[in-house]
Amino acid sequence: MKIRPLLLVLAILANIVMITTFTYAWFANNQLYVIDTVGATKEQYFAKGSGTEVDPYVISKAEHLYSLSKLHEMGLMQQKYYYTMADPITGNPVTIDFNDASLPTQYQTLFKPIGDHIYPFLGHFDGNQSIIKNVNINGSLKQDIGFFGLIGDDAVVTNFFLDKPVIYSNPLSTDSRVGFHEHGVSFSDSYATGFIAGHVLTSATLERVYVIEPMINSGTNQYYNGSKYGLIGNTSDNASSEDGGLSNAYYFELTAAWLHFIITKGLELDANTPLYVETGLRLSTVLSINSNGQAVITGNTYNNNYYTISTLKVSYSSSFSNPVYLYDLLIELGYVTPSQGVNFNKKNIDVVGGTTVDNVANTMSFGVSYNAFRTPYYNQIFNARLLKNTIVLYVRATGESILGQMTATFAPNAELRFIPGFTADSTQITGYRYIENRSWNNKNALIAYPGGSGATVPIHIGSAFAAVIEDANGNMIVVNPNVVIPHYYVFVLGISNSQVSTVNSVSFRYVPASSDEFAALYDVDVINNVDEILNNPQYINSDLYFDYFLGLNQTMNVRLLKTFDASGEVYRLYISGHNAGSSSFYVNVTNMSTKRIEIYINNSLLVTNSNKSTSLRFSSSGITISTS
């Protein structure tokens, strides 16, 4: 009577073993792994160990790294397991070369990042000063792309070298992005790419990881894809919020050609689209193309307000339900790349009505504006539409006296000036006092743009029009910066001539005055060879980083090399395969320790300097460079 239940239990146990064995066997056979035994224990996918702190999993071969990657992708390593790279007998460091001729061909294929947006790496990885050479990372269908993908809460990754890794980061427009997290660039489904890791949470530890001649290949990129530092793609407090955009260093630009493009594309949508709030008015009332092909933001007013590019809302409903910003709609339809650094952004820079844009001459025409308005009162909503014929910039409050560097180009007859709402006052915390309801009776009350057209100049609070904070509804509220820490300082640029004059472009860039921003990269760097570290316990990091953001179908390959010549060490950044399409993108080099750098485009030297900041703008018309 007891034999049947016993047999039933044994049958169930056998089925469980078969199912478990099949699951891991599928993994092994799918990857063509050469292993002696396929079973239900993770230990069989490493040289030895049980994954505890005192008995870590030992990684000594390429197949063990593949196992680590695949087991994470399957969600089977979501505990704090411990790993070390070592010879299983001696415990010495190992070198794993994915170009080793003796390596089975199945291990020479593309390698998936370790940990991803679904199953992050949560363990403790000690490389034991080992070397991983010639690994090719396949970022397909991964949001966070690097040797490690997403390094999660309290994880530790330390103490190894990556020699000549190639990171393939080429998301397709058709890829599924369900479950992707926020990367802080206006899209929740953008990609982050780095040599070492795609995304590192701030609670994780990443240290003593060094890279030799790494490369990112985005030569066939189709979607929004960027890197915050080059070495790592992104940092954040958690996997759903990003630290300060793609980089706390930021930049933006407005050109006449881009503004003409925005107006043209807006009208192509539907010139008869109603404007939100302005009942009875159509988009074609505000934007137009004249007989000369020039784009016009009209100076017609509604309730004494002039139109601006960034504040235009449109609705296809006669009741004005579900209105959207025109600019956001252009982003959604793929006409505009949503990034600080791409020419126009609603919270970066704005153009107020009464402006004619000529894309042939590359000019924006403005008239006299300085005596047309007053500074707002405290707690009042800042309304850019009251500032006819101006360019309005929103610059982050950084706590530093210099808020950034601006470059403006304008006609020789133009007198481009800042319209200031502040005056110097040493009794104030900021050194400046805001004047409510201020007016200007003549151009001498304004601040002339220093250095003339084409000059790059520092800007500070004394040239600002007002200080604002952004409320929960997106309104900009005027505040006293000596009492409340503002989110932005607003700068207003106007023409002070008696006749209409022209502006070609305005760009802005901010780089932190200290390297505190780069704490996530403490003790990781690009080096020339392993002996730089092994023979030099006092090695000092280069503090050299780069950032970029690619839009739809924008492509680029980038390689960073540290080498030595007769003058000493030099860092060489090689960029190739770049295609900006009809838009533009930037590559920005932040050089905190003012190392000597060389930037090559398609293997031709473009620029050599030791500047703290170098910004390259790629567009269909070529490459422009700005430095500070």
XYZ file of C-alpha atoms in Angstrom:
628
model
C 0.000 0.000 0.000
C 2.942 2.396 0.609
C 4.833 1.553 -2.611
C 2.564 3.556 -4.950
C 2.898 6.888 -3.068
C 6.652 6.395 -2.936
C 6.806 5.720 -6.671
C 4.645 8.791 -7.292
C 6.992 10.980 -5.253
C 10.008 9.595 -7.101
C 8.316 10.252 -10.434
C 7.569 13.856 -9.467
C 11.157 14.389 -8.315
C 12.433 12.914 -11.575
C 10.256 15.295 -13.555
C 11.519 18.256 -11.512
C 15.127 17.209 -12.175
C 14.369 16.755 -15.886
C 12.717 20.177 -16.124
C 15.551 21.912 -14.251
C 18.184 20.078 -16.238
C 16.413 20.918 -19.501
C 16.314 24.632 -18.620
C 20.055 24.815 -18.119
C 20.715 22.387 -20.971
C 18.795 24.741 -23.301
C 21.069 27.559 -22.165
C 24.186 25.515 -22.780
C 23.102 24.090 -26.119
C 21.769 27.420 -27.346
C 25.186 28.977 -26.747
C 27.052 25.815 -27.840
C 28.951 25.821 -24.561
C 31.491 23.039 -24.145
C 30.944 21.890 -20.595
C 31.279 18.445 -19.082
C 27.980 18.296 -17.250
C 24.758 20.201 -17.644
C 22.860 20.358 -14.407
C 20.808 22.545 -12.140
C 23.644 24.215 -10.251
C 25.237 27.511 -11.225
C 28.650 26.295 -10.056
C 28.996 24.223 -13.220
C 29.181 27.392 -15.310
C 32.346 28.636 -13.573
C 35.757 27.150 -12.778
C 34.727 26.582 -9.184
C 33.089 28.266 -6.213
C 29.608 28.660 -4.750
C 29.167 32.426 -5.129
C 29.642 33.380 -1.487
C 32.057 35.976 -0.163
C 34.415 33.292 1.158
C 33.954 30.988 -1.841
C 33.327 33.202 -4.901
C 32.596 31.909 -8.364
C 35.954 31.729 -10.166
C 36.165 33.024 -13.722
C 39.237 31.885 -15.636
C 38.026 31.370 -19.228
C 35.943 33.094 -21.877
C 33.157 30.564 -21.387
C 32.814 31.645 -17.735
C 32.278 35.270 -18.776
C 29.688 34.118 -21.307
C 28.006 32.156 -18.534
C 27.955 35.233 -16.291
C 26.349 37.297 -19.053
C 23.758 34.698 -20.037
C 22.766 33.730 -16.498
C 22.090 37.398 -15.773
C 20.090 37.780 -18.950
C 17.968 34.816 -17.841
C 17.361 36.410 -14.431
C 19.108 33.623 -12.540
C 21.662 35.753 -10.675
C 19.484 38.316 -8.889
C 21.244 37.979 -5.553
C 24.546 39.383 -4.301
C 26.810 36.663 -5.620
C 30.586 37.060 -5.496
C 32.892 36.551 -8.478
C 36.649 36.693 -8.948
C 38.820 36.376 -12.044
C 41.671 34.028 -11.209
C 43.521 30.866 -12.049
C 41.494 28.210 -10.179
C 44.640 26.559 -8.831
C 47.088 29.395 -8.089
C 44.630 32.247 -7.618
C 46.785 34.471 -9.824
C 45.345 36.985 -12.305
C 44.377 35.640 -15.733
C 44.258 37.015 -19.266
C 41.193 36.153 -21.325
C 41.693 36.976 -25.001
C 38.622 36.649 -27.182
C 40.900 36.619 -30.264
C 42.848 33.632 -28.974
C 43.103 31.165 -31.870
C 42.678 28.247 -29.463
C 39.355 29.599 -28.234
C 36.343 27.680 -29.571
C 34.681 29.742 -32.291
C 31.406 29.969 -30.357
C 33.157 32.187 -27.806
C 34.562 34.553 -30.419
C 31.097 35.849 -31.269
C 29.521 39.007 -29.873
C 29.171 39.135 -26.101
C 26.044 40.528 -24.391
C 26.463 43.135 -21.594
C 26.517 41.694 -18.072
C 23.268 42.838 -16.436
C 20.522 44.778 -18.182
C 17.465 46.991 -17.598
C 15.419 43.939 -16.610
C 17.984 42.006 -14.558
C 20.793 44.344 -13.412
C 24.123 43.138 -12.095
C 23.791 43.075 -8.295
C 26.901 41.138 -7.296
C 30.531 41.756 -6.331
C 32.947 41.353 -9.263
C 36.660 41.439 -8.373
C 38.826 41.252 -11.467
C 41.962 40.531 -9.417
C 44.053 42.682 -11.841
C 43.128 40.347 -14.689
C 42.925 41.386 -18.341
C 40.016 40.939 -20.762
C 41.188 41.472 -24.336
C 39.430 42.006 -27.669
C 35.897 41.497 -26.433
C 33.100 42.629 -28.764
C 29.922 43.707 -26.979
C 26.567 43.172 -28.672
C 24.130 45.829 -27.437
C 21.198 44.549 -29.487
C 17.895 44.858 -27.568
C 19.724 46.207 -24.502
C 19.061 49.707 -23.142
C 22.320 50.003 -21.165
C 25.276 49.023 -23.301
C 28.872 48.340 -22.255
C 30.935 45.421 -20.959
C 28.531 45.690 -18.037
C 25.015 46.837 -18.868
C 23.259 48.109 -15.758
C 25.251 47.923 -12.499
C 22.564 47.934 -9.821
C 22.059 48.874 -6.185
C 25.077 48.245 -3.922
C 26.880 46.206 -6.586
C 30.689 46.297 -6.732
C 32.743 46.086 -9.938
C 36.477 46.485 -9.474
C 40.081 45.730 -10.315
C 40.479 44.616 -13.953
C 41.566 45.801 -17.391
C 39.639 45.930 -20.665
C 42.027 45.880 -23.620
C 40.612 46.976 -27.007
C 36.910 46.360 -26.307
C 34.476 47.266 -29.085
C 30.992 48.282 -27.953
C 28.374 47.838 -30.679
C 25.505 50.188 -29.850
C 23.132 50.306 -32.806
C 19.502 50.176 -31.645
C 16.945 49.773 -34.403
C 13.891 51.968 -34.707
C 11.788 48.803 -34.711
C 13.224 47.357 -31.478
C 10.832 46.827 -28.571
C 11.524 49.221 -25.701
C 8.903 47.946 -23.277
C 10.181 48.288 -19.707
C 12.953 50.738 -20.516
C 13.728 53.327 -17.838
C 14.303 57.100 -17.859
C 17.661 58.402 -19.047
C 16.914 62.074 -18.478
C 16.961 63.240 -22.094
C 13.230 63.810 -22.602
C 12.691 60.178 -23.592
C 12.124 57.260 -21.244
C 13.356 54.797 -23.847
C 16.720 56.235 -24.880
C 19.921 54.176 -24.809
C 23.078 54.751 -22.736
C 26.457 53.509 -23.944
C 29.850 53.343 -22.251
C 33.161 51.534 -22.624
C 32.935 49.959 -19.157
C 29.217 50.147 -18.367
C 26.056 51.528 -19.877
C 24.462 52.631 -16.595
C 25.803 52.737 -13.032
C 23.541 53.456 -10.065
C 25.079 55.861 -7.572
C 24.807 53.312 -4.764
C 27.091 50.952 -6.725
C 30.893 50.956 -6.593
C 32.944 51.093 -9.784
C 36.669 51.450 -9.206
C 40.114 50.435 -10.450
C 38.779 49.514 -13.877
C 41.008 50.652 -16.732
C 40.469 50.576 -20.464
C 43.008 50.436 -23.298
C 42.056 51.753 -26.757
C 38.294 51.266 -26.434
C 35.795 51.900 -29.236
C 32.056 52.539 -29.526
C 30.533 51.529 -32.849
C 27.231 53.285 -33.567
C 27.711 53.254 -37.316
C 24.209 51.940 -38.018
C 22.363 53.600 -35.126
C 18.650 54.325 -35.692
C 17.405 55.550 -32.303
C 18.145 57.989 -29.435
C 21.493 56.922 -28.039
C 24.159 58.704 -26.018
C 26.944 58.615 -23.478
C 27.414 60.807 -20.436
C 31.146 60.269 -19.953
C 32.383 57.786 -22.559
C 33.706 55.408 -19.904
C 30.170 54.940 -18.602
C 26.963 55.851 -20.354
C 24.842 57.117 -17.499
C 24.599 57.510 -13.726
C 21.505 57.770 -11.556
C 20.144 57.326 -8.038
C 17.903 54.531 -9.293
C 16.982 52.885 -12.554
C 14.142 55.311 -13.238
C 15.736 58.727 -12.681
C 18.833 60.306 -14.160
C 21.366 62.695 -12.648
C 21.144 66.069 -14.346
C 20.704 65.185 -18.011
C 23.276 63.329 -20.027
C 25.886 65.365 -18.255
C 25.958 68.176 -15.722
C 28.079 69.838 -18.358
C 25.530 71.010 -20.906
C 25.205 73.075 -24.033
C 22.632 74.379 -26.482
C 22.503 76.354 -29.675
C 20.143 78.301 -31.896
C 20.919 78.938 -35.557
C 18.907 80.683 -38.228
C 18.948 77.559 -40.416
C 17.499 75.431 -37.619
C 14.816 77.980 -36.736
C 13.763 78.117 -40.390
C 13.551 74.317 -40.341
C 11.318 74.352 -37.237
C 8.922 76.881 -38.759
C 8.788 75.062 -42.079
C 8.089 71.679 -40.481
C 5.431 73.207 -38.237
C 3.589 74.575 -41.238
C 3.938 71.279 -43.100
C 1.913 69.567 -40.356
C -1.157 71.682 -40.981
C -1.099 75.441 -41.376
C -4.743 75.577 -40.302
C -4.226 73.833 -36.958
C -5.879 75.912 -34.204
C -3.641 77.513 -31.619
C -4.360 76.604 -28.015
C -6.088 79.354 -25.955
C -6.092 81.860 -28.845
C -9.584 80.908 -29.976
C -10.110 81.409 -33.681
C -6.419 81.804 -34.501
C -4.591 79.328 -36.682
C -0.969 78.241 -36.783
C -0.641 80.030 -40.118
C -1.527 83.272 -38.293
C 1.721 83.004 -36.348
C 4.102 81.191 -38.672
C 4.475 81.800 -42.380
C 6.816 81.571 -45.354
C 6.932 84.775 -47.385
C 7.461 85.199 -51.135
C 11.229 85.289 -50.642
C 11.218 81.918 -48.898
C 11.905 83.528 -45.544
C 10.210 82.079 -42.465
C 8.362 84.543 -40.275
C 7.250 84.526 -36.652
C 4.634 87.259 -36.837
C 4.534 90.241 -34.536
C 0.733 90.224 -34.335
C -0.399 90.262 -30.738
C -3.124 88.574 -28.770
C -3.851 90.121 -25.366
C -0.625 92.139 -25.819
C 1.471 88.986 -26.051
C 3.843 88.170 -28.901
C 4.335 84.638 -30.105
C 7.398 82.532 -29.335
C 8.508 79.254 -30.849
C 8.607 77.300 -27.586
C 5.278 78.491 -26.143
C 3.126 77.640 -29.155
C 0.554 74.992 -28.293
C -1.649 73.368 -30.903
C -4.810 71.302 -30.787
C -6.748 69.526 -33.506
C -9.946 69.911 -31.496
C -12.302 72.868 -31.866
C -12.653 72.792 -28.077
C -8.844 72.955 -27.721
C -8.756 69.682 -25.788
C -5.483 67.759 -25.379
C -3.208 70.587 -26.522
C 0.479 69.845 -27.100
C 3.471 72.084 -27.620
C 4.277 72.372 -31.298
C 7.912 71.650 -30.504
C 6.987 68.453 -28.617
C 4.852 67.350 -31.550
C 7.804 67.821 -33.903
C 9.895 65.658 -31.562
C 7.226 62.959 -31.445
C 7.068 62.862 -35.235
C 10.848 62.519 -35.464
C 11.642 65.936 -36.958
C 13.612 67.152 -33.947
C 16.162 65.447 -31.700
C 15.226 66.132 -28.039
C 18.585 66.911 -26.504
C 20.403 69.738 -24.860
C 23.059 70.328 -27.413
C 20.717 70.042 -30.358
C 19.884 73.493 -31.594
C 16.626 74.234 -29.834
C 14.953 73.161 -26.615
C 11.948 74.631 -24.852
C 13.881 75.060 -21.612
C 17.090 76.281 -23.200
C 16.441 79.076 -25.632
C 13.487 80.838 -27.226
C 12.781 83.348 -29.985
C 10.046 85.950 -29.563
C 7.800 87.227 -32.393
C 8.493 89.909 -34.926
C 11.347 87.838 -36.349
C 12.136 86.995 -39.979
C 14.433 84.031 -40.678
C 16.424 83.706 -43.903
C 17.906 80.232 -44.304
C 19.926 81.264 -47.364
C 21.708 84.146 -45.658
C 21.498 82.231 -42.350
C 20.126 85.243 -40.480
C 17.435 86.052 -37.936
C 16.251 89.664 -38.264
C 15.370 91.640 -35.129
C 14.258 95.215 -34.488
C 14.691 97.578 -31.535
C 13.224 96.038 -28.380
C 14.976 97.374 -25.282
C 12.352 99.964 -24.350
C 9.355 97.734 -25.058
C 9.010 95.985 -21.690
C 9.853 95.883 -17.964
C 11.239 93.293 -15.579
C 8.548 91.248 -13.795
C 7.720 91.403 -10.096
C 8.654 88.662 -7.620
C 6.262 85.658 -7.653
C 4.990 86.691 -11.078
C 4.986 84.114 -13.886
C 7.784 84.904 -16.293
C 6.220 85.342 -19.727
C 8.673 85.348 -22.625
C 5.871 86.455 -24.938
C 6.113 89.972 -23.513
C 9.672 90.341 -24.843
C 9.167 91.184 -28.521
C 12.127 90.830 -30.905
C 14.466 89.089 -28.474
C 16.321 85.843 -27.927
C 15.680 84.389 -24.477
C 18.093 81.952 -22.814
C 17.382 79.796 -19.746
C 20.687 79.074 -17.989
C 20.935 76.753 -14.993
C 21.853 78.192 -11.607
C 25.061 76.374 -10.671
C 26.221 78.181 -7.536
C 29.268 79.390 -9.461
C 29.943 83.025 -10.310
C 30.384 82.223 -14.003
C 27.276 80.449 -15.296
C 28.802 79.379 -18.602
C 30.299 80.480 -21.889
C 28.307 82.056 -24.717
C 29.196 82.521 -28.376
C 27.091 84.788 -30.608
C 27.520 85.737 -34.248
C 25.715 88.758 -35.660
C 25.923 91.406 -38.372
C 28.660 94.057 -38.154
C 26.047 96.817 -37.848
C 24.216 95.045 -35.037
C 24.635 96.075 -31.418
C 23.678 92.894 -29.615
C 23.115 93.570 -25.923
C 22.031 91.852 -22.724
C 18.962 93.428 -21.138
C 19.767 93.217 -17.393
C 17.398 93.080 -14.455
C 20.234 93.093 -11.914
C 22.668 95.674 -10.607
C 25.861 95.123 -8.611
C 25.348 95.114 -4.833
C 28.049 93.728 -2.542
C 25.588 93.435 0.364
C 23.719 90.636 -1.449
C 24.658 86.957 -1.299
C 25.009 86.735 -5.068
C 26.725 90.121 -5.346
C 23.775 91.451 -7.350
C 20.357 92.921 -6.576
C 17.281 92.371 -8.738
C 15.214 95.423 -9.719
C 11.493 94.757 -10.094
C 9.566 96.624 -12.813
C 12.795 97.962 -14.287
C 12.655 99.871 -17.593
C 15.360 101.062 -19.989
C 15.232 104.484 -21.606
C 18.294 104.165 -23.824
C 20.694 101.540 -25.081
C 23.460 102.689 -22.735
C 21.530 101.108 -19.875
C 22.066 97.734 -21.547
C 25.200 95.552 -21.502
C 26.958 95.290 -24.860
C 27.953 91.797 -25.939
C 31.707 91.730 -25.153
C 34.263 91.118 -27.848
C 31.960 91.507 -30.838
C 30.552 88.918 -33.210
C 32.031 85.438 -32.896
C 33.579 86.020 -29.451
C 33.163 83.380 -26.730
C 32.512 85.166 -23.453
C 31.694 84.197 -19.844
C 28.270 85.210 -18.602
C 27.258 85.871 -15.003
C 24.257 86.927 -12.964
C 24.859 90.626 -13.573
C 23.815 90.224 -17.223
C 20.649 88.229 -16.423
C 17.144 89.557 -16.897
C 15.538 87.567 -14.027
C 15.860 84.479 -11.843
C 13.107 81.833 -11.893
C 12.032 78.513 -10.468
C 9.859 76.042 -12.333
C 6.647 75.065 -10.542
C 4.739 71.785 -10.796
C 2.746 73.117 -13.759
C 5.830 74.064 -15.734
C 5.452 77.793 -15.100
C 8.586 79.869 -14.523
C 8.093 81.911 -11.322
C 10.284 84.970 -10.700
C 12.246 84.758 -7.423
C 14.879 86.678 -5.504
C 18.087 84.620 -5.926
C 19.455 86.085 -2.690
C 16.583 84.418 -0.827
C 15.560 81.427 -2.985
C 17.922 79.217 -4.983
C 16.626 79.565 -8.557
C 16.409 76.810 -11.133
C 17.362 79.124 -13.992
C 18.656 82.582 -14.726
C 16.905 84.103 -17.727
C 19.057 86.082 -20.161
C 17.483 88.325 -22.786
C 19.403 89.413 -25.883
C 18.172 92.329 -27.983
C 19.302 94.614 -30.774
C 19.909 98.234 -29.772
C 20.334 99.777 -33.237
C 17.753 102.133 -34.656
C 17.208 99.812 -37.596
C 16.472 96.105 -38.038
C 19.610 93.995 -37.819
C 20.504 90.331 -37.948
C 21.811 87.539 -35.744
C 23.241 84.320 -37.178
C 23.576 82.065 -34.144
C 23.759 81.913 -30.361
C 25.326 79.012 -28.483
C 25.953 78.314 -24.797
C 28.105 75.808 -22.920
C 28.678 75.076 -19.251
C 31.454 72.897 -17.796
C 31.722 72.425 -14.005
C 34.499 74.387 -12.327
C 35.535 71.294 -10.372
C 35.569 67.563 -10.997
C 33.002 66.809 -8.270
C 30.500 65.953 -10.966
C 32.723 63.104 -12.072
C 32.656 61.219 -8.772
C 31.088 58.248 -10.572
C 34.364 57.856 -12.472
C 36.728 58.029 -9.528
C 39.554 55.568 -10.150
C 38.519 54.451 -13.658
C 40.347 55.712 -16.729
C 41.646 55.156 -20.252
C 45.318 54.120 -20.127
C 48.097 53.135 -22.515
C 49.065 49.786 -20.974
C 48.542 47.783 -17.791
C 52.007 48.600 -16.431
C 50.879 52.205 -15.963
C 48.738 50.887 -13.122
C 50.575 47.784 -11.930
C 53.899 49.623 -11.610
C 52.477 52.903 -10.356
C 50.453 52.750 -7.135
C 50.230 56.566 -7.167
C 48.588 56.750 -10.602
C 46.491 59.918 -11.029
C 43.424 59.825 -13.253
C 43.358 61.902 -16.418
C 39.877 63.375 -15.682
C 39.233 63.272 -19.433
C 35.694 62.470 -20.557
C 33.449 62.952 -23.543
C 29.709 63.015 -24.041
C 27.390 62.852 -27.030
C 23.782 62.203 -27.940
C 22.658 60.757 -31.275
C 19.158 61.254 -32.626
C 17.142 59.162 -35.036
C 19.385 57.627 -37.732
C 22.403 59.667 -36.622
C 25.591 57.606 -36.644
C 29.155 57.753 -35.358
C 32.088 55.573 -34.346
C 34.403 56.851 -31.622
C 37.715 55.466 -30.327
C 39.875 56.868 -27.519
C 43.600 56.190 -27.361
C 46.231 57.271 -24.855
C 49.744 57.286 -26.273
C 53.103 59.010 -25.971
C 55.156 61.071 -28.406
C 58.237 63.299 -28.153
C 56.268 65.879 -26.164
C 54.864 63.390 -23.649
C 51.450 61.862 -23.163
C 48.636 62.680 -25.550
C 44.999 61.535 -25.751
C 43.658 60.925 -29.250
C 39.951 60.833 -29.989
C 39.121 59.255 -33.354
C 35.658 59.901 -34.820
C 34.462 58.274 -38.030
C 31.292 57.214 -39.803
C 29.457 60.319 -38.600
C 26.131 61.263 -40.153
C 23.963 63.993 -38.629
C 21.192 63.767 -41.229
C 19.143 66.949 -41.570
C 19.792 67.853 -37.916
C 23.004 68.017 -35.894
C 24.680 66.400 -32.911
C 27.557 67.260 -30.598
C 30.613 65.522 -29.226
C 31.931 67.362 -26.172
C 35.303 66.683 -24.580
C 35.691 67.661 -20.920
C 39.380 67.887 -20.024
C 39.477 68.785 -16.324
C 43.249 68.326 -15.955
C 44.011 70.099 -19.271
C 45.765 67.136 -20.834
C 47.014 67.435 -24.398
C 44.345 66.094 -26.738
C 44.131 65.473 -30.483
C 40.839 64.950 -32.279
C 40.815 63.097 -35.581
C 37.951 62.949 -38.078
C 38.206 59.959 -40.418
C 41.877 59.649 -39.372
C 42.673 63.280 -40.296
C 43.805 65.543 -37.469
C 41.202 68.271 -36.873
C 42.238 69.962 -33.647
C 44.976 69.874 -31.003
C 44.611 71.671 -27.670
C 44.716 71.415 -23.883
C 41.465 73.274 -23.293
C 39.153 72.390 -20.468
C 36.252 72.117 -22.890
C 36.088 71.319 -26.596
C 32.749 71.031 -28.374
C 32.324 69.660 -31.898
C 29.040 70.234 -33.703
C 28.347 67.829 -36.570
C 25.784 68.836 -39.175
C 25.131 68.329 -42.881
C 27.092 71.507 -43.579
C 30.231 70.337 -41.773
C 31.891 70.439 -38.359
C 32.230 73.517 -36.167
C 34.446 73.717 -33.084
C 34.174 75.792 -29.925
C 36.555 75.731 -26.956
C 36.837 77.229 -23.507
